[in-house]
Short mmCIF file of C-alpha atoms and ligand atoms in Angstrom, two decimals:
data_model
loop_
_atom_site.label_atom_id
_atom_site.label_comp_id
_atom_site.label_asym_id
_atom_site.label_seq_id
_atom_site.Cartn_x
_atom_site.Cartn_y
_atom_site.Cartn_z
CA MET A 1 9.17 -0.73 -24.27
CA LYS A 2 9.58 3.00 -23.46
CA ARG A 3 8.68 2.28 -19.83
CA GLU A 4 11.16 -0.59 -19.70
CA LEU A 5 14.07 1.45 -21.05
CA ASP A 6 13.14 4.39 -18.80
CA SER A 7 13.08 2.21 -15.74
CA LEU A 8 16.39 0.51 -16.64
CA ILE A 9 18.02 3.94 -17.06
CA LEU A 10 16.53 5.11 -13.76
CA ALA A 11 17.59 1.94 -11.93
CA THR A 12 21.19 2.52 -13.09
CA LEU A 13 21.11 6.19 -12.09
CA TYR A 14 19.55 5.30 -8.75
CA ASN A 15 22.27 2.75 -8.01
CA ALA A 16 25.02 5.10 -9.10
CA GLN A 17 23.89 7.86 -6.69
CA PRO A 18 25.54 10.17 -5.68
CA ASP A 19 27.86 9.56 -8.65
CA PHE A 20 27.32 10.01 -12.36
CA ALA A 21 26.60 7.11 -14.71
CA SER A 22 28.32 7.55 -18.05
CA GLY A 23 26.18 7.83 -21.18
CA ASN A 24 28.46 5.39 -22.98
CA ALA A 25 28.25 2.77 -20.27
CA LEU A 26 24.46 3.15 -20.10
CA ALA A 27 24.13 2.80 -23.87
CA GLU A 28 26.36 -0.25 -23.94
CA GLU A 29 24.72 -1.93 -20.96
CA LEU A 30 21.22 -1.36 -22.29
CA GLY A 31 22.06 -2.12 -25.91
CA VAL A 32 20.87 1.20 -27.37
CA SER A 33 22.57 4.29 -28.84
CA ARG A 34 23.83 7.21 -26.74
CA VAL A 35 21.35 9.43 -28.57
CA SER A 36 18.55 7.18 -27.47
CA ILE A 37 19.70 7.41 -23.82
CA TRP A 38 19.90 11.19 -24.16
CA SER A 39 16.38 11.49 -25.59
CA HIS A 40 14.91 9.22 -22.89
CA VAL A 41 16.65 11.28 -20.19
CA GLU A 42 15.31 14.51 -21.74
CA GLN A 43 11.79 13.07 -21.65
CA LEU A 44 12.19 11.91 -18.03
CA LYS A 45 13.30 15.43 -17.10
CA LYS A 46 10.13 16.82 -18.70
CA GLU A 47 8.13 14.38 -16.59
CA GLY A 48 9.50 15.88 -13.37
CA ILE A 49 12.57 13.75 -12.62
CA GLU A 50 15.58 15.94 -11.90
CA ILE A 51 18.61 14.57 -13.72
CA GLU A 52 21.87 16.44 -14.14
CA ALA A 53 23.67 15.91 -17.46
CA ILE A 54 27.34 16.90 -17.82
CA ARG A 55 29.42 16.31 -20.94
CA ASN A 56 32.17 13.73 -20.35
CA LYS A 57 30.67 12.74 -17.02
CA GLY A 58 27.23 11.46 -17.90
CA TYR A 59 23.99 11.64 -15.95
CA ARG A 60 23.23 11.95 -12.27
CA LEU A 61 19.92 11.55 -10.47
CA ILE A 62 19.22 14.63 -8.35
CA ALA A 63 15.60 14.35 -7.18
CA LEU A 64 12.52 12.24 -7.74
CA PRO A 65 9.01 13.66 -8.17
CA SER A 66 6.74 13.78 -5.13
CA GLU A 67 3.97 12.03 -7.09
CA LEU A 68 4.16 8.43 -8.21
CA HIS A 69 5.98 8.12 -11.55
CA PRO A 70 5.53 4.64 -13.08
CA SER A 71 9.06 4.27 -14.46
CA VAL A 72 10.63 5.28 -11.15
CA LEU A 73 8.43 2.80 -9.31
CA ASP A 74 9.30 0.16 -11.88
CA ALA A 75 13.01 0.88 -11.32
CA MET A 76 12.57 0.43 -7.56
CA LEU A 77 10.60 -2.77 -8.01
CA ARG A 78 13.51 -4.11 -10.08
CA GLN A 79 15.75 -3.10 -7.22
CA GLU A 80 13.60 -5.07 -4.77
CA ARG A 81 13.56 -8.03 -7.22
CA ILE A 82 9.80 -8.28 -7.00
CA ALA A 83 8.42 -11.22 -8.92
CA ALA A 84 4.86 -10.04 -9.55
CA ASP A 85 3.09 -8.38 -12.44
CA PHE A 86 2.59 -4.67 -12.01
CA HIS A 87 0.09 -2.35 -13.72
CA PHE A 88 -0.01 1.42 -13.38
CA SER A 89 -2.61 3.93 -14.58
CA GLU A 90 -2.32 7.69 -14.25
CA SER A 91 -6.03 7.82 -13.49
CA ILE A 92 -8.55 5.04 -13.03
CA ASP A 93 -12.01 4.54 -11.50
CA SER A 94 -10.75 2.25 -8.72
CA THR A 95 -7.73 -0.04 -8.54
CA ASN A 96 -9.97 -2.66 -6.86
CA SER A 97 -12.44 -2.45 -9.77
CA GLU A 98 -9.54 -2.77 -12.22
CA ALA A 99 -8.41 -5.83 -10.24
CA GLU A 100 -11.86 -7.39 -10.74
CA ARG A 101 -11.68 -6.71 -14.48
CA GLN A 102 -8.18 -8.21 -14.69
CA LEU A 103 -9.27 -11.30 -12.75
CA ALA A 104 -12.25 -11.74 -15.06
CA LYS A 105 -9.82 -11.67 -18.01
CA GLY A 106 -7.74 -14.41 -16.35
CA CYS A 107 -4.70 -12.28 -15.42
CA PRO A 108 -1.73 -14.04 -13.84
CA THR A 109 -1.36 -13.51 -10.08
CA PRO A 110 0.10 -12.11 -7.91
CA LEU A 111 -0.61 -8.82 -9.58
CA VAL A 112 -0.22 -5.34 -8.14
CA ILE A 113 -2.25 -2.46 -9.54
CA ALA A 114 -1.39 1.14 -8.73
CA ALA A 115 -2.86 4.44 -9.83
CA GLY A 116 -1.91 8.10 -9.65
CA ARG A 117 -5.49 8.99 -8.74
CA GLN A 118 -8.90 7.32 -8.64
CA THR A 119 -12.18 8.78 -9.82
CA GLU A 120 -14.36 6.30 -7.91
CA GLY A 121 -12.19 5.14 -5.02
CA ARG A 122 -14.11 2.77 -2.76
CA GLY A 123 -13.89 2.38 1.00
CA ARG A 124 -15.34 -0.11 3.47
CA LEU A 125 -19.06 -0.42 4.14
CA GLY A 126 -20.03 1.14 0.80
CA ARG A 127 -18.26 4.43 1.49
CA SER A 128 -16.18 6.30 -1.03
CA TRP A 129 -12.43 6.86 -0.63
CA PHE A 130 -11.15 10.32 -1.43
CA SER A 131 -8.59 9.76 -4.20
CA GLU A 132 -8.10 13.05 -6.04
CA ASP A 133 -4.72 13.69 -4.53
CA ARG A 134 -1.79 12.45 -6.62
CA GLY A 135 0.59 12.53 -3.67
CA ASN A 136 -0.98 9.41 -2.16
CA LEU A 137 -0.82 5.68 -2.78
CA TYR A 138 -3.72 3.75 -4.29
CA LEU A 139 -2.69 0.12 -4.53
CA SER A 140 -4.45 -3.20 -5.03
CA TYR A 141 -2.82 -6.57 -4.43
CA VAL A 142 -4.47 -9.34 -6.41
CA PHE A 143 -4.28 -13.02 -5.47
CA ARG A 144 -5.94 -16.37 -6.16
CA PRO A 145 -5.49 -17.92 -2.73
CA HIS A 146 -7.78 -20.98 -2.64
CA LEU A 147 -8.19 -20.48 1.10
CA ALA A 148 -11.19 -21.10 3.33
CA PRO A 149 -13.22 -17.85 3.53
CA THR A 150 -13.09 -18.06 7.33
CA ARG A 151 -9.37 -17.25 7.15
CA MET A 152 -9.82 -13.98 5.28
CA GLN A 153 -10.31 -11.71 8.28
CA ARG A 154 -7.15 -12.97 9.91
CA PHE A 155 -5.31 -12.55 6.64
CA THR A 156 -6.43 -8.92 6.37
CA LEU A 157 -5.18 -8.25 9.90
CA TRP A 158 -1.88 -9.98 9.19
CA PHE A 159 -1.50 -7.98 6.00
CA GLY A 160 -2.16 -4.69 7.83
CA LEU A 161 0.27 -5.61 10.60
CA CYS A 162 3.00 -6.31 8.03
CA LEU A 163 2.40 -2.91 6.42
CA CYS A 164 2.67 -1.32 9.89
CA GLU A 165 5.97 -3.09 10.45
CA GLU A 166 7.32 -1.82 7.14
CA LEU A 167 6.26 1.77 7.88
CA ASN A 168 7.76 1.66 11.37
CA GLU A 169 10.96 -0.23 10.70
CA ALA A 170 11.95 0.85 7.21
CA HIS A 171 10.69 4.44 7.42
CA GLY A 172 10.54 5.28 11.13
CA LEU A 173 6.85 6.21 10.88
CA PRO A 174 4.84 5.53 14.06
CA VAL A 175 1.83 3.80 12.51
CA MET A 176 -0.40 1.33 14.37
CA MET A 177 -3.13 -1.11 13.33
CA LYS A 178 -6.72 -0.44 14.31
CA TRP A 179 -9.04 -3.42 13.95
CA PRO A 180 -10.37 -4.32 11.46
CA ASN A 181 -8.60 -2.59 8.55
CA ASP A 182 -7.20 0.80 9.48
CA LEU A 183 -3.69 2.09 9.92
CA VAL A 184 -3.62 5.00 12.35
CA SER A 185 -1.24 7.37 14.08
CA ASN A 186 -1.95 9.74 16.98
CA GLY A 187 -5.64 8.85 16.78
CA LYS A 188 -5.91 9.75 13.09
CA LYS A 189 -6.30 7.50 10.10
CA VAL A 190 -3.35 7.18 7.71
CA ALA A 191 -4.52 4.27 5.59
CA GLY A 192 -7.44 1.95 4.99
CA ILE A 193 -7.58 -1.54 3.55
CA LEU A 194 -10.53 -2.77 1.52
CA THR A 195 -10.61 -6.56 1.25
CA GLU A 196 -12.82 -7.97 -1.50
CA ALA A 197 -13.10 -11.65 -2.34
CA ARG A 198 -14.96 -13.92 -4.71
CA ILE A 199 -15.94 -17.17 -3.12
CA ASP A 200 -16.64 -20.45 -4.93
CA ALA A 201 -18.24 -23.22 -2.87
CA ASP A 202 -16.13 -23.09 0.31
CA ARG A 203 -12.98 -21.61 -1.22
CA THR A 204 -11.87 -18.01 -1.73
CA ARG A 205 -11.05 -17.96 -5.40
CA ASP A 206 -10.07 -14.35 -5.98
CA LEU A 207 -8.84 -11.95 -3.37
CA VAL A 208 -8.15 -8.23 -3.73
CA LEU A 209 -6.62 -6.12 -0.98
CA GLY A 210 -6.95 -2.46 -1.80
CA CYS A 211 -4.80 -0.11 0.20
CA GLY A 212 -5.24 3.65 0.26
CA LEU A 213 -2.39 5.41 2.06
CA ASN A 214 -2.11 9.16 2.65
CA VAL A 215 1.51 9.95 1.85
CA ASN A 216 2.30 13.50 0.69
CA SER A 217 -1.28 14.69 0.78
CA ASN A 218 -2.25 18.24 0.75
CA ALA A 219 -4.77 18.21 3.60
CA SER A 220 -6.21 21.54 2.45
CA ILE A 221 -7.92 19.81 -0.49
CA TRP A 222 -9.43 17.04 1.68
CA PRO A 223 -13.17 17.17 2.20
CA GLU A 224 -14.11 18.73 5.54
CA GLU A 225 -15.40 15.47 7.06
CA ILE A 226 -12.06 13.68 6.72
CA ARG A 227 -9.78 16.58 7.65
CA SER A 228 -10.32 16.14 11.38
CA LYS A 229 -10.04 12.34 11.27
CA ALA A 230 -7.16 11.73 8.87
CA THR A 231 -3.46 12.44 8.64
CA SER A 232 -0.68 11.72 6.18
CA LEU A 233 2.79 10.24 6.46
CA ALA A 234 4.25 13.63 5.48
CA GLN A 235 2.43 15.26 8.39
CA LEU A 236 3.79 12.60 10.76
CA HIS A 237 7.29 12.87 9.34
CA GLY A 238 7.30 16.67 9.22
CA GLN A 239 8.41 16.61 5.57
CA PRO A 240 7.53 14.87 2.30
CA VAL A 241 8.15 11.14 2.14
CA GLU A 242 9.89 9.58 -0.90
CA ILE A 243 6.85 7.87 -2.36
CA HIS A 244 8.58 5.43 -4.76
CA ALA A 245 10.85 3.76 -2.20
CA LEU A 246 7.85 3.66 0.14
CA ALA A 247 5.59 2.04 -2.48
CA ALA A 248 8.22 -0.51 -3.52
CA GLY A 249 8.82 -1.50 0.12
CA LEU A 250 5.08 -1.85 0.79
CA ILE A 251 4.56 -3.88 -2.37
CA ARG A 252 7.41 -6.23 -1.42
CA LYS A 253 6.12 -6.55 2.15
CA GLY A 254 2.51 -7.17 1.09
CA LEU A 255 3.51 -9.91 -1.34
CA LYS A 256 5.74 -11.51 1.29
CA ALA A 257 2.90 -11.35 3.83
CA TYR A 258 0.73 -13.29 1.39
CA GLU A 259 3.39 -15.94 0.75
CA CYS A 260 3.93 -16.51 4.48
CA PHE A 261 0.20 -16.74 5.14
CA ILE A 262 -0.39 -19.26 2.36
CA ALA A 263 2.57 -21.32 3.56
CA GLY A 264 1.10 -21.27 7.11
CA ASP A 265 4.32 -19.68 8.29
CA TYR A 266 3.05 -16.58 10.07
CA GLU A 267 1.50 -17.39 13.48
CA ARG A 268 4.50 -16.49 15.63
CA ASP A 269 5.10 -13.25 13.80
CA PHE A 270 1.39 -12.48 13.90
CA SER A 271 1.43 -12.57 17.73
CA ARG A 272 4.60 -10.48 17.90
CA LEU A 273 3.27 -7.84 15.51
CA TRP A 274 -0.18 -7.82 17.11
CA GLU A 275 1.36 -7.14 20.50
CA ARG A 276 3.43 -4.34 19.09
CA TYR A 277 1.02 -2.64 16.71
CA ASN A 278 -2.51 -3.28 18.03
CA VAL A 279 -3.64 0.22 18.97
CA LEU A 280 -6.81 -1.06 20.68
CA ASP A 281 -5.06 -3.22 23.27
CA GLY A 282 -7.28 -3.17 26.41
CA ALA A 283 -9.01 0.02 25.26
CA SER A 284 -12.53 1.08 26.16
CA VAL A 285 -14.34 1.36 22.86
CA THR A 286 -17.68 1.60 21.14
CA VAL A 287 -18.34 -0.75 18.24
CA HIS A 288 -20.68 0.72 15.63
CA THR A 289 -22.51 -1.99 13.72
CA HIS A 290 -25.56 -2.11 11.46
CA GLN A 291 -27.50 -3.32 14.50
CA GLY A 292 -26.44 -0.44 16.76
CA GLU A 293 -23.66 0.59 19.11
CA ILE A 294 -22.10 -1.56 21.81
CA ALA A 295 -19.58 -0.30 24.37
CA GLY A 296 -17.04 -2.46 26.14
CA GLN A 297 -13.38 -3.17 26.70
CA VAL A 298 -11.22 -4.85 24.06
CA LYS A 299 -10.04 -8.32 25.13
CA GLY A 300 -8.36 -9.30 21.90
CA ILE A 301 -9.21 -11.23 18.76
CA ASP A 302 -10.32 -14.82 18.29
CA ALA A 303 -8.83 -17.46 15.99
CA TYR A 304 -10.76 -16.02 13.03
CA GLY A 305 -9.73 -12.43 13.64
CA ALA A 306 -13.07 -11.32 15.15
CA LEU A 307 -12.81 -8.63 17.84
CA GLU A 308 -13.65 -9.78 21.38
CA LEU A 309 -15.17 -7.27 23.74
CA SER A 310 -15.85 -7.55 27.49
CA LEU A 311 -19.25 -6.00 28.05
CA PRO A 312 -20.21 -4.09 31.22
CA ASN A 313 -22.38 -7.08 32.27
CA GLY A 314 -19.29 -9.33 32.32
CA GLN A 315 -20.14 -11.20 29.13
CA THR A 316 -17.86 -11.44 26.12
CA ARG A 317 -19.12 -10.66 22.66
CA SER A 318 -17.28 -10.97 19.36
CA PHE A 319 -17.64 -8.83 16.26
CA GLN A 320 -16.74 -9.73 12.70
CA ALA A 321 -17.25 -6.22 11.37
CA GLY A 322 -17.88 -2.72 12.59
CA ASP A 323 -16.31 0.66 13.12
CA ILE A 324 -14.53 1.35 16.35
CA THR A 325 -14.33 4.59 18.28
CA LEU A 326 -12.26 4.94 21.41
CA SER A 327 -14.31 6.00 24.43
CA ARG A 328 -13.14 9.00 26.39
CA ASN A 329 -12.34 8.05 29.97
C1 BTN B 1 -11.41 2.04 4.12
O1 BTN B 1 -12.62 2.31 4.01
O2 BTN B 1 -10.77 2.36 5.11
C2 BTN B 1 -10.71 1.27 3.03
C3 BTN B 1 -10.20 2.20 1.97
C4 BTN B 1 -9.49 1.48 0.83
C5 BTN B 1 -9.08 2.44 -0.28
C6 BTN B 1 -8.26 1.76 -1.32
S1 BTN B 1 -7.47 2.87 -2.42
C7 BTN B 1 -6.97 1.56 -3.43
C8 BTN B 1 -8.13 0.60 -3.50
N1 BTN B 1 -9.06 0.98 -4.54
C9 BTN B 1 -10.24 1.36 -4.04
O3 BTN B 1 -11.21 1.77 -4.71
N2 BTN B 1 -10.24 1.26 -2.70
C10 BTN B 1 -8.97 0.76 -2.21
#
């Protein structure tokens, strides 16, 4: 209830920007007293949202916090008219683990889970995902797709490409897709996607796409081993990025990507986005797999989303999984 009233107040203030919204009008519109509006605004100010209050004028939104605030995100999701359930935790083990727990309880889908930080963030191939920093996004999209498991890899690529499009077109951030699940810029990783599915017979029953995106990170607190390989949107942009508008846009885009995929209405856009955002196009690479390392030149992907490589002996080999490094020429 508190969250709902907070986010309705914030949505009104956000829409009114740069003007004031009157306390009377807010109280009337939201069906509460002016005192109640005042006390909610006071609390929001304590939580880091800058709101100017002037007698006879009302309230004006001045600045949003650089870390994700659930009521602000909620206000933006209302703005985007997003029809999905949304859960937020200040701190959680892993949003993907929470997704599993919610699915086991029979939660409605689509569901989006976000957290301010994670204590046991998980990455691909059993790695951990550094998640101490509250300036980043930790998001899981939860679906029950009833799709053939063979379509999952292509779906993950499609999903990543759609996120790239959002970052480029809505925010002017030069982010590319690196097969199989990374978003990169200038050779450094900005985001990773962890796809986890539960499969029944020959159908994917539950699907969780976990997305970790470095937004306003403070690189000085990153562990040494990721500092040289990773970057953040703020570093790319040269200044902090407004995390709530970013999150709301990415949530809307991810849910839309899912709808299009399920409806089978994505192939043409897939090719267009792949051409534009595939950072490995024609590159000389090394694929690191459990079986060893194989060097070759990227040809493209097959119908299932596996990476096709031309080997030095002229043969083509495809890979369903692996880490890619670009070879120096
Ligand atoms: C990768 O290894 O590149 C994938 C990283 C995925 C991290 C995200 S953060 C939100 C979600 N919850 C997790 O525990 N992992 C994913």
